[in-house]
XYZ file of C-alpha atoms in Angstrom:
382
model
C -0.006 0.274 0.088
C 2.639 2.371 0.592
C 4.366 1.696 -2.321
C 1.065 2.244 -4.188
C 0.623 5.352 -2.489
C 3.974 6.753 -3.531
C 3.327 5.799 -7.410
C 0.078 7.491 -6.525
C 1.549 10.700 -5.398
C 5.113 11.094 -7.342
C 4.677 9.250 -10.567
C 7.012 11.293 -12.582
C 9.840 10.056 -10.238
C 8.767 6.672 -9.983
C 8.971 6.487 -13.684
C 12.149 8.166 -13.809
C 13.498 5.761 -11.248
C 12.009 2.977 -13.151
C 13.864 4.023 -16.660
C 16.868 4.500 -14.795
C 17.379 0.798 -13.786
C 15.957 -0.244 -17.084
C 18.921 1.286 -18.573
C 21.347 0.775 -15.912
C 24.554 0.741 -17.686
C 24.054 3.864 -19.566
C 22.455 5.789 -16.744
C 25.390 5.021 -14.388
C 27.902 5.656 -17.126
C 26.034 9.666 -17.193
C 25.751 9.917 -13.541
C 30.069 8.985 -13.455
C 30.343 12.119 -15.376
C 28.547 13.748 -12.722
C 30.272 12.258 -9.669
C 33.737 13.232 -11.615
C 32.314 16.696 -11.764
C 31.528 17.060 -8.216
C 34.909 15.415 -6.778
C 36.652 17.945 -9.112
C 34.531 21.165 -7.796
C 34.238 20.473 -4.344
C 38.154 18.938 -4.133
C 39.370 21.475 -6.001
C 37.541 24.075 -3.622
C 38.739 22.012 -0.568
C 42.223 22.350 -1.452
C 41.602 26.315 -2.101
C 39.974 26.489 1.355
C 42.917 25.040 3.120
C 45.545 26.843 1.339
C 43.680 29.989 2.834
C 43.132 28.500 6.260
C 47.059 27.876 6.210
C 47.534 31.268 5.176
C 45.421 32.531 8.205
C 46.684 30.277 10.645
C 50.064 31.671 9.760
C 49.619 35.127 9.627
C 46.530 35.448 12.074
C 49.024 35.542 15.101
C 51.590 38.469 13.183
C 48.978 41.394 12.344
C 50.368 42.908 15.452
C 53.791 43.417 13.819
C 55.231 46.222 11.696
C 58.097 46.344 9.366
C 60.086 49.586 8.658
C 62.829 49.899 6.155
C 64.763 52.214 4.643
C 62.506 54.797 2.228
C 63.369 55.899 -1.430
C 64.133 59.456 0.249
C 66.417 58.237 2.590
C 69.976 59.100 1.523
C 71.598 56.075 3.466
C 72.081 52.402 2.653
C 69.832 51.361 5.718
C 68.392 52.974 8.911
C 70.509 54.852 11.235
C 70.569 54.850 14.852
C 68.875 58.413 14.654
C 65.990 56.295 12.726
C 65.861 53.779 15.444
C 65.399 56.618 18.121
C 63.285 58.182 15.954
C 60.684 55.116 15.781
C 61.312 54.308 19.648
C 60.255 58.094 20.486
C 56.928 57.345 18.196
C 56.126 53.968 20.254
C 53.582 53.976 23.358
C 53.567 50.291 24.323
C 55.231 48.897 20.849
C 58.373 47.083 21.033
C 61.388 48.611 18.580
C 63.545 45.650 17.723
C 66.744 46.641 15.306
C 67.989 44.173 13.367
C 71.208 43.728 11.134
C 71.259 40.582 8.793
C 73.941 39.158 6.567
C 74.724 35.486 5.519
C 77.731 32.911 6.693
C 78.512 29.090 6.246
C 78.341 26.802 9.150
C 79.405 23.016 9.292
C 78.216 20.553 11.715
C 77.013 16.703 11.536
C 79.310 16.261 8.084
C 77.718 18.785 6.184
C 77.880 22.530 5.395
C 74.913 24.907 5.049
C 74.618 28.747 4.250
C 72.583 30.166 7.030
C 70.755 33.709 7.362
C 72.358 35.665 10.345
C 70.523 38.067 12.559
C 71.685 40.092 14.687
C 69.048 41.868 17.176
C 69.115 43.377 20.801
C 65.302 42.018 22.227
C 65.187 38.867 20.988
C 62.123 37.548 22.735
C 59.901 39.804 20.851
C 60.758 37.929 17.490
C 61.744 34.656 18.690
C 60.488 32.138 21.403
C 61.616 28.912 22.625
C 60.314 25.577 21.072
C 57.603 23.935 22.909
C 60.300 21.817 24.982
C 61.750 24.951 26.168
C 63.226 22.776 29.450
C 65.723 20.794 27.134
C 66.105 23.395 24.338
C 67.106 26.775 26.268
C 65.372 30.207 26.376
C 64.989 33.276 23.967
C 66.173 36.128 26.213
C 64.767 39.336 26.671
C 67.862 41.387 26.085
C 70.517 39.171 24.150
C 74.245 40.153 24.885
C 76.016 36.806 24.447
C 75.476 33.608 23.200
C 73.516 32.295 20.020
C 70.129 30.999 18.812
C 69.176 28.907 16.235
C 66.077 27.846 14.476
C 65.045 23.912 14.846
C 65.694 23.344 11.165
C 69.136 24.401 11.487
C 69.629 22.651 14.568
C 68.258 19.466 13.147
C 70.592 19.778 9.866
C 73.590 20.455 11.685
C 73.125 18.659 14.619
C 73.705 21.387 17.059
C 72.690 21.367 20.939
C 72.686 23.559 23.723
C 76.094 24.630 24.984
C 77.570 24.252 21.217
C 80.050 26.371 20.015
C 79.450 28.433 16.488
C 81.599 30.502 14.932
C 80.914 34.002 12.988
C 83.368 36.420 11.833
C 86.336 34.741 13.876
C 84.171 35.105 17.173
C 82.841 31.993 18.626
C 79.389 32.026 20.303
C 77.994 29.123 22.683
C 73.961 28.241 21.810
C 71.770 29.081 24.205
C 68.555 28.695 22.851
C 66.681 26.712 20.160
C 63.822 28.893 18.983
C 61.273 29.799 16.310
C 60.567 32.665 14.741
C 57.052 34.603 15.592
C 56.659 35.242 11.839
C 58.851 35.552 8.528
C 62.364 34.469 8.951
C 62.531 30.924 9.887
C 64.355 28.470 8.044
C 68.308 28.603 8.456
C 68.823 31.377 11.008
C 71.275 32.150 13.160
C 70.538 34.751 15.800
C 73.373 36.697 17.574
C 74.021 39.636 19.564
C 73.817 42.816 17.069
C 76.929 43.838 18.555
C 78.312 40.783 16.210
C 77.874 42.568 12.877
C 79.243 46.035 14.396
C 81.180 46.130 10.898
C 77.790 46.954 9.315
C 76.847 50.533 9.636
C 73.073 50.501 9.527
C 70.254 48.402 10.313
C 68.570 46.287 7.415
C 65.068 46.144 9.006
C 63.064 47.444 12.596
C 60.218 45.149 13.675
C 57.710 46.663 15.918
C 55.594 44.412 17.931
C 52.433 45.999 19.086
C 50.288 44.734 21.649
C 47.244 44.028 18.801
C 46.726 44.616 15.170
C 44.834 47.970 15.821
C 47.745 49.096 17.852
C 50.017 48.137 15.021
C 48.298 50.179 12.356
C 47.802 53.351 14.704
C 51.781 52.673 14.868
C 52.176 52.692 11.528
C 49.892 56.118 10.760
C 52.224 58.042 13.474
C 55.435 56.659 11.792
C 53.972 57.996 8.514
C 52.708 61.331 9.749
C 55.938 61.925 11.572
C 59.039 60.528 10.078
C 57.408 60.405 6.532
C 55.722 64.161 6.765
C 57.716 65.859 3.903
C 60.093 62.662 2.462
C 59.654 59.138 2.307
C 62.392 58.557 5.013
C 61.143 54.990 5.781
C 58.868 52.602 4.263
C 56.277 51.049 6.776
C 54.607 47.761 6.422
C 51.694 46.173 8.524
C 51.577 42.592 8.095
C 47.774 43.266 8.132
C 48.389 44.414 4.225
C 50.412 41.494 3.588
C 47.649 39.148 5.190
C 44.953 41.039 2.911
C 47.203 40.872 -0.201
C 47.678 37.083 0.408
C 44.089 36.521 1.053
C 43.223 38.255 -1.877
C 45.317 36.066 -4.061
C 43.991 32.859 -2.276
C 40.271 33.912 -3.125
C 41.314 34.227 -7.018
C 43.170 31.140 -6.727
C 39.854 29.506 -5.485
C 37.911 30.731 -8.549
C 40.361 29.780 -10.855
C 40.418 26.243 -9.400
C 36.298 26.366 -9.267
C 36.498 27.234 -12.924
C 39.163 24.156 -13.751
C 36.442 22.135 -11.903
C 33.213 23.377 -13.415
C 34.685 22.255 -17.177
C 34.296 18.514 -16.274
C 30.662 19.332 -15.130
C 30.095 20.898 -18.729
C 31.481 17.687 -19.911
C 29.242 15.735 -17.988
C 26.093 18.008 -18.887
C 26.831 16.869 -22.573
C 26.935 13.252 -21.904
C 23.655 13.621 -19.937
C 22.056 15.295 -22.912
C 23.200 12.812 -25.184
C 21.636 9.992 -23.091
C 18.420 11.755 -22.635
C 18.251 12.098 -25.990
C 19.255 8.676 -27.145
C 16.503 7.685 -24.291
C 13.607 9.986 -25.412
C 14.022 8.628 -29.163
C 13.963 4.892 -27.986
C 11.062 5.399 -26.422
C 9.209 7.455 -28.771
C 6.793 4.788 -29.142
C 5.972 4.728 -25.536
C 5.771 8.812 -25.153
C 3.290 8.480 -28.066
C 0.756 5.896 -26.457
C 0.941 7.917 -23.182
C 0.099 11.379 -24.958
C -2.661 9.076 -27.203
C -4.192 8.129 -23.763
C -4.683 11.698 -22.218
C -1.111 12.239 -20.677
C -0.634 16.155 -20.822
C 2.838 17.751 -22.230
C 3.557 18.890 -18.841
C 3.423 15.707 -17.718
C 5.940 14.125 -19.853
C 8.195 17.140 -19.548
C 8.116 16.336 -15.986
C 8.803 12.989 -16.047
C 11.664 13.637 -18.506
C 12.875 16.041 -16.487
C 12.748 13.783 -13.171
C 14.706 11.437 -15.235
C 17.792 13.695 -15.378
C 17.376 15.154 -11.996
C 17.671 11.611 -11.172
C 20.775 11.136 -12.448
C 22.025 14.230 -11.163
C 21.177 13.370 -7.542
C 22.701 10.060 -7.604
C 26.112 11.379 -9.289
C 25.827 14.137 -7.010
C 25.434 12.371 -3.591
C 28.106 9.809 -4.557
C 30.650 12.738 -5.688
C 30.018 14.619 -2.323
C 30.766 11.421 -0.308
C 33.920 10.886 -2.256
C 34.860 14.364 -2.026
C 34.134 14.357 1.900
C 36.998 11.857 1.962
C 39.446 13.795 -0.157
C 38.850 16.413 2.468
C 39.192 14.307 5.485
C 42.618 13.046 3.628
C 43.971 16.835 2.898
C 42.997 18.467 6.246
C 44.889 15.651 7.750
C 47.692 15.522 5.762
C 48.346 19.544 6.110
C 47.131 20.030 9.527
C 46.535 16.871 11.189
C 42.954 17.745 11.977
C 40.342 15.839 9.457
C 37.506 17.558 11.167
C 38.074 21.069 9.535
C 36.688 19.749 6.590
C 33.376 20.119 8.461
C 34.176 23.872 8.809
C 31.649 25.777 6.554
C 34.635 27.435 4.570
C 35.589 23.845 3.845
C 31.937 21.947 3.628
C 30.401 24.732 1.411
C 32.024 23.219 -1.555
C 30.692 19.906 -0.954
C 27.001 21.292 -0.940
C 28.268 23.388 -4.104
C 29.345 20.601 -6.050
C 26.313 18.759 -5.164
C 23.901 21.579 -6.240
C 26.056 22.195 -9.520
C 25.953 18.335 -10.396
C 22.176 18.591 -9.886
C 21.364 21.373 -11.444
C 23.567 20.665 -14.740
C 21.857 17.426 -14.828
C 18.686 19.303 -14.793
C 19.482 21.372 -17.205
C 20.575 18.617 -19.661
C 17.422 17.062 -19.646
C 15.596 20.502 -20.591
C 16.220 19.902 -24.142
C 15.542 16.239 -24.254
C 12.321 16.960 -22.485
C 10.740 19.567 -24.285
C 11.286 17.500 -28.062
C 9.478 14.561 -26.412
C 6.740 16.655 -25.029
C 6.154 18.413 -28.006
C 6.477 15.405 -30.325
C 2.657 14.723 -32.298
C 1.278 11.423 -30.746
C 0.563 10.051 -34.222
C 4.208 10.782 -35.340
C 5.286 9.405 -31.990
C 3.387 6.149 -32.409
C 4.628 5.637 -35.874
C 8.143 5.465 -34.567
């Protein structure tokens, strides 16, 4: 009784399901095209979302930093002590960290590495001890002696606390294995700024503010104070960098979705072909239906229902496969597969399923219109 009730209430859908099973192989191949299209759109979309999440994750805590370098109108090759004092006078609660940089070659563990050397005063503002700080030393507030190395450099050269490193003829003992708070990790050796005393100018001044708003306010004060007449310094906030990167990742995401949508267009053509062949083969059957009083709108609904069934099946399978891909991507990149259920990522499953069903429905419009408008007498003749 329940099944008969369904047939009575949804005859178009029941006929569509019957016809799907009647030509299982052909219908399955058409649905496979939708599956591929949905997987392409959803997977590429989730890859883009993962890239954007990674960018935001890495830069999110850095919006409180301001980078100051020599401006186009600065007569010197870098920032002077006077420039640094001017930057400190503008500061309220901000920490001003001038830096000098160079490069050198270090040996260890039977290998050589070309490393970046950074001279700083307040190391703790830019570098933090790794999680196992008890065994990997400290990042002192005032770095007056010793050296700090990044985990990658320590691993490559097999360096440990207390090991000596030589720079410019002077020996420094490692007192901490630290991670950079922002850019500049990798192969980096951090020394007291006095170790680079042969360099007259500072390459960069990094200003650490309490929060992002304070960083923006500091940048505005520097522009008003130091750059009132000439571009003495160039001021860059990490918020600007983050906005530029997020704009790029959004554009990349749209490009990836465009590539994925091509496969759905191909799948739509395949469904159009399947539906046309199906209506031609069933021309006599449709003619009988029209002859016994079935209206054009009902024939139209029946054919469109068949196309929609293909789209729903293909979209459902494609969404499930894409979910598996998303779980794998987030596990591989972040070790957190549950991120796939966040809306920024999960929405592409919805988009892929919706686009697949819509593409299938649109592919059935012409075959449905053609079948519904075929004269019953001509259809019965075959």
